[in-house]
Short mmCIF file of C-alpha atoms in Angstrom, two decimals:
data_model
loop_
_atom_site.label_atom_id
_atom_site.label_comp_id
_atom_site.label_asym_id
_atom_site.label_seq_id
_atom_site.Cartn_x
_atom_site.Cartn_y
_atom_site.Cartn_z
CA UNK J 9 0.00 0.00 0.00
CA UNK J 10 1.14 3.62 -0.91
CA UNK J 11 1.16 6.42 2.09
CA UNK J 12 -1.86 7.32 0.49
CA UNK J 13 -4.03 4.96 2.65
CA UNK J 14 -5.85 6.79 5.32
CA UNK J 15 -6.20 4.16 7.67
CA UNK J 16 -2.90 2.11 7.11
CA UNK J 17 -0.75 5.30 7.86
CA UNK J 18 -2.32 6.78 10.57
CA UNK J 19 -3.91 10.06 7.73
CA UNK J 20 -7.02 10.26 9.51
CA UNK J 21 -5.17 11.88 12.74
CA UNK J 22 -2.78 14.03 9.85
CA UNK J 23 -5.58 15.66 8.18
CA UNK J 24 -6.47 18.68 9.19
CA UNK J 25 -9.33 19.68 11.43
CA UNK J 26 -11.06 21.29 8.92
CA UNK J 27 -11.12 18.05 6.45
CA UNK J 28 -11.90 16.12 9.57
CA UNK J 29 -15.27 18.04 10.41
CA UNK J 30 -16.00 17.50 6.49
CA UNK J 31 -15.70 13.80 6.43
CA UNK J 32 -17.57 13.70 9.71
CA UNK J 33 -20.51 15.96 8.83
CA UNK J 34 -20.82 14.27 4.62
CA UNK J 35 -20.81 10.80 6.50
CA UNK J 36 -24.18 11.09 7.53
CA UNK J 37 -25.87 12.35 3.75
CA UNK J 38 -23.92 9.46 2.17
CA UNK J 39 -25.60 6.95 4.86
CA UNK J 40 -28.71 8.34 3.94
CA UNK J 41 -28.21 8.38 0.52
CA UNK J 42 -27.26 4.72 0.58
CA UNK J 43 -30.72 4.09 2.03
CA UNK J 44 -32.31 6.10 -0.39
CA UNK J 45 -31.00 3.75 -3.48
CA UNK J 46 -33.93 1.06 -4.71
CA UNK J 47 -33.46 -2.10 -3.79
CA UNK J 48 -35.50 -5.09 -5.00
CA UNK J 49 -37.85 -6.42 -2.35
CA UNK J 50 -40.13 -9.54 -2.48
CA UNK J 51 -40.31 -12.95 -1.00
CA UNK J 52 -39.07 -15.61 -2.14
CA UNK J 53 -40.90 -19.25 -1.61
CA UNK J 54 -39.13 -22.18 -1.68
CA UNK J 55 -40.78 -24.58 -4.34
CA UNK J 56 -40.55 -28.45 -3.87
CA UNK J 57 -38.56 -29.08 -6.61
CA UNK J 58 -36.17 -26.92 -4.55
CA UNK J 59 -36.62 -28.38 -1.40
CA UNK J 60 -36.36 -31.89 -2.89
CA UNK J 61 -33.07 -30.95 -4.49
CA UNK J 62 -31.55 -29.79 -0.86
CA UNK J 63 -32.86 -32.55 0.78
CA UNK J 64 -31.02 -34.68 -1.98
CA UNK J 65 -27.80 -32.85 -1.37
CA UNK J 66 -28.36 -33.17 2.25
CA UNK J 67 -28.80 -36.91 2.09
CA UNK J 68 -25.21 -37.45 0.20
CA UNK J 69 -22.24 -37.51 1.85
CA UNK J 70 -19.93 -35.01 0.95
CA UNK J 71 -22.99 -33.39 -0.41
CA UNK J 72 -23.15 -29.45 -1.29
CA UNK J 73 -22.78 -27.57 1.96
CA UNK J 74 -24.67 -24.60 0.55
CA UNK J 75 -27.81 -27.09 0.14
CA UNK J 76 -27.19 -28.65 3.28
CA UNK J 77 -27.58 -25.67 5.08
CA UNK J 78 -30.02 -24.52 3.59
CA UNK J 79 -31.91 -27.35 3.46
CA UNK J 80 -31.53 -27.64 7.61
CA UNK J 81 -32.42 -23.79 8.36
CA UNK J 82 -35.41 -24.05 6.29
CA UNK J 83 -36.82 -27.28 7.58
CA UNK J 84 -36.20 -25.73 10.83
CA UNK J 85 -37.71 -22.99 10.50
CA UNK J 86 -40.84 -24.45 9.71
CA UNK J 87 -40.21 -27.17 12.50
CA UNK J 88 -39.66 -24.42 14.73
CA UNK J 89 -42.56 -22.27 13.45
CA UNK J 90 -45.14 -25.29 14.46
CA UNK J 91 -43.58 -27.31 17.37
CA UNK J 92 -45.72 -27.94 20.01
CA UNK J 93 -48.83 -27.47 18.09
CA UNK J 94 -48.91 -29.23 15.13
CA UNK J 95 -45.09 -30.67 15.47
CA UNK J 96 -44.72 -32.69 18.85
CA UNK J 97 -41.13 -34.19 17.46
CA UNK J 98 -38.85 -35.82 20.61
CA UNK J 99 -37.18 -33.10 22.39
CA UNK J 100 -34.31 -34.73 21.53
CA UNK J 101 -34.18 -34.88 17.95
CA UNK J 102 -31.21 -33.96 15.49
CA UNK J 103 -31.63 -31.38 12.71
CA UNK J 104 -30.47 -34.13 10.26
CA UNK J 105 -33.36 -36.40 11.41
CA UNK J 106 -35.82 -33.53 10.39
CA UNK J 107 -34.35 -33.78 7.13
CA UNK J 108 -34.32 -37.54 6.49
CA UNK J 109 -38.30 -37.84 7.77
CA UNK J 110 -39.35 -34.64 5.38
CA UNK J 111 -37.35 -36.58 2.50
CA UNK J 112 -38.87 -39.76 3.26
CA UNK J 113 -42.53 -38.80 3.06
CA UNK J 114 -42.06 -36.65 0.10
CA UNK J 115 -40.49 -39.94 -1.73
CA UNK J 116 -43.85 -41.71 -0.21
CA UNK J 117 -46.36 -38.56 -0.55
CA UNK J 118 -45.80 -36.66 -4.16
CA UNK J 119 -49.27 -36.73 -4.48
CA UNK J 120 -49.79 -34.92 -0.86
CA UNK J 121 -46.88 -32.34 -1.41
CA UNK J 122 -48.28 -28.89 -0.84
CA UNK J 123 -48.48 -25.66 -2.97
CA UNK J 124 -45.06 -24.70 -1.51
CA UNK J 125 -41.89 -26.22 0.21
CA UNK J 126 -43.55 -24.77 3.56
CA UNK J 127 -46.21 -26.17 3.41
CA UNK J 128 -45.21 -29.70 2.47
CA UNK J 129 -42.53 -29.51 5.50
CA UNK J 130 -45.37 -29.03 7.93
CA UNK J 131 -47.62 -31.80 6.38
CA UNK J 132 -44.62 -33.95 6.28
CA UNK J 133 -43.52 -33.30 9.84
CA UNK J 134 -46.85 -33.12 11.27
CA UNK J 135 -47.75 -36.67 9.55
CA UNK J 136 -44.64 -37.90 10.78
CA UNK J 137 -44.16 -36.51 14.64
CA UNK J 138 -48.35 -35.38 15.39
CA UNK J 139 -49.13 -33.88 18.61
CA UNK J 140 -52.25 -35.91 19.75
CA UNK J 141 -49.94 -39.20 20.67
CA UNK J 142 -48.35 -39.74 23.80
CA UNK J 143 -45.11 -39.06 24.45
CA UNK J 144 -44.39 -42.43 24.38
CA UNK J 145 -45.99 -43.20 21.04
CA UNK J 146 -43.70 -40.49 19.49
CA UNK J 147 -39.99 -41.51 20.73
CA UNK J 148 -40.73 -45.00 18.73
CA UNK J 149 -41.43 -43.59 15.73
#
């Protein structure tokens, strides 16, 4: 880096006071301009096809990390979203699991799958883990 660099060479403290006030006070109107630009804005809903394909990846081993993770946020989410009302899964249970029962009753259900990936977690994970069994039902499952 050249001794041009304002922060490698200590400038900030070299300028003068009157370049410092200036930097400070323009700070804020570029801020505010930034936050000003558009920005494109809408959701975006995870199809099945989508979900199917992460839960794929998921399943490999050595599989795409970016689908993995994806793959275990969403269905958590939507785990998350539901537990204890229409999701009674074992307190217990591993992310990973989440993913193998969703997979498994989309392979079984594509006839059931819902009009988004959302939706067709929450079937699959409230077919799979329902809250009207007993405890005790649920851990054997």
């Amino acid at each position: 880096m050249g001794k041009h660099c304002l922060v490698c060479h200590g400038g900030w403290r070299r300028l003068s006071r009157r370049a410092r006030s200036a930097a400070s006070t323009l700070a804020p109107l570029w801020m505010a301009a930034a936050l000003c630009l558009p920005v494109p804005v809408h959701a975006e809903f995870v199809t099945n096809g989508q979900l199917k394909d992460w839960l794929a990846e998921a399943a490999k081993r050595g599989g795409s990390f970016k689908d993995t993770t994806l793959a275990l946020g969403f269905v958590s989410a939507v785990h998350d979203l539901h537990a204890g009302e229409e999701i009674c899964a074992p307190d217990r249970m591993r992310a990973r699991e989440l993913l193998q029962a969703v997979r498994e009753w989309m392979r079984d259900h594509p006839d059931l799958w819902g009009a988004s990936g959302a939706k067709t977690v929450r079937r699959a994970l409230s077919d799979k883990y329902p809250c009207n069994m007993s405890p005790d039902d649920n851990t054997s499952q």
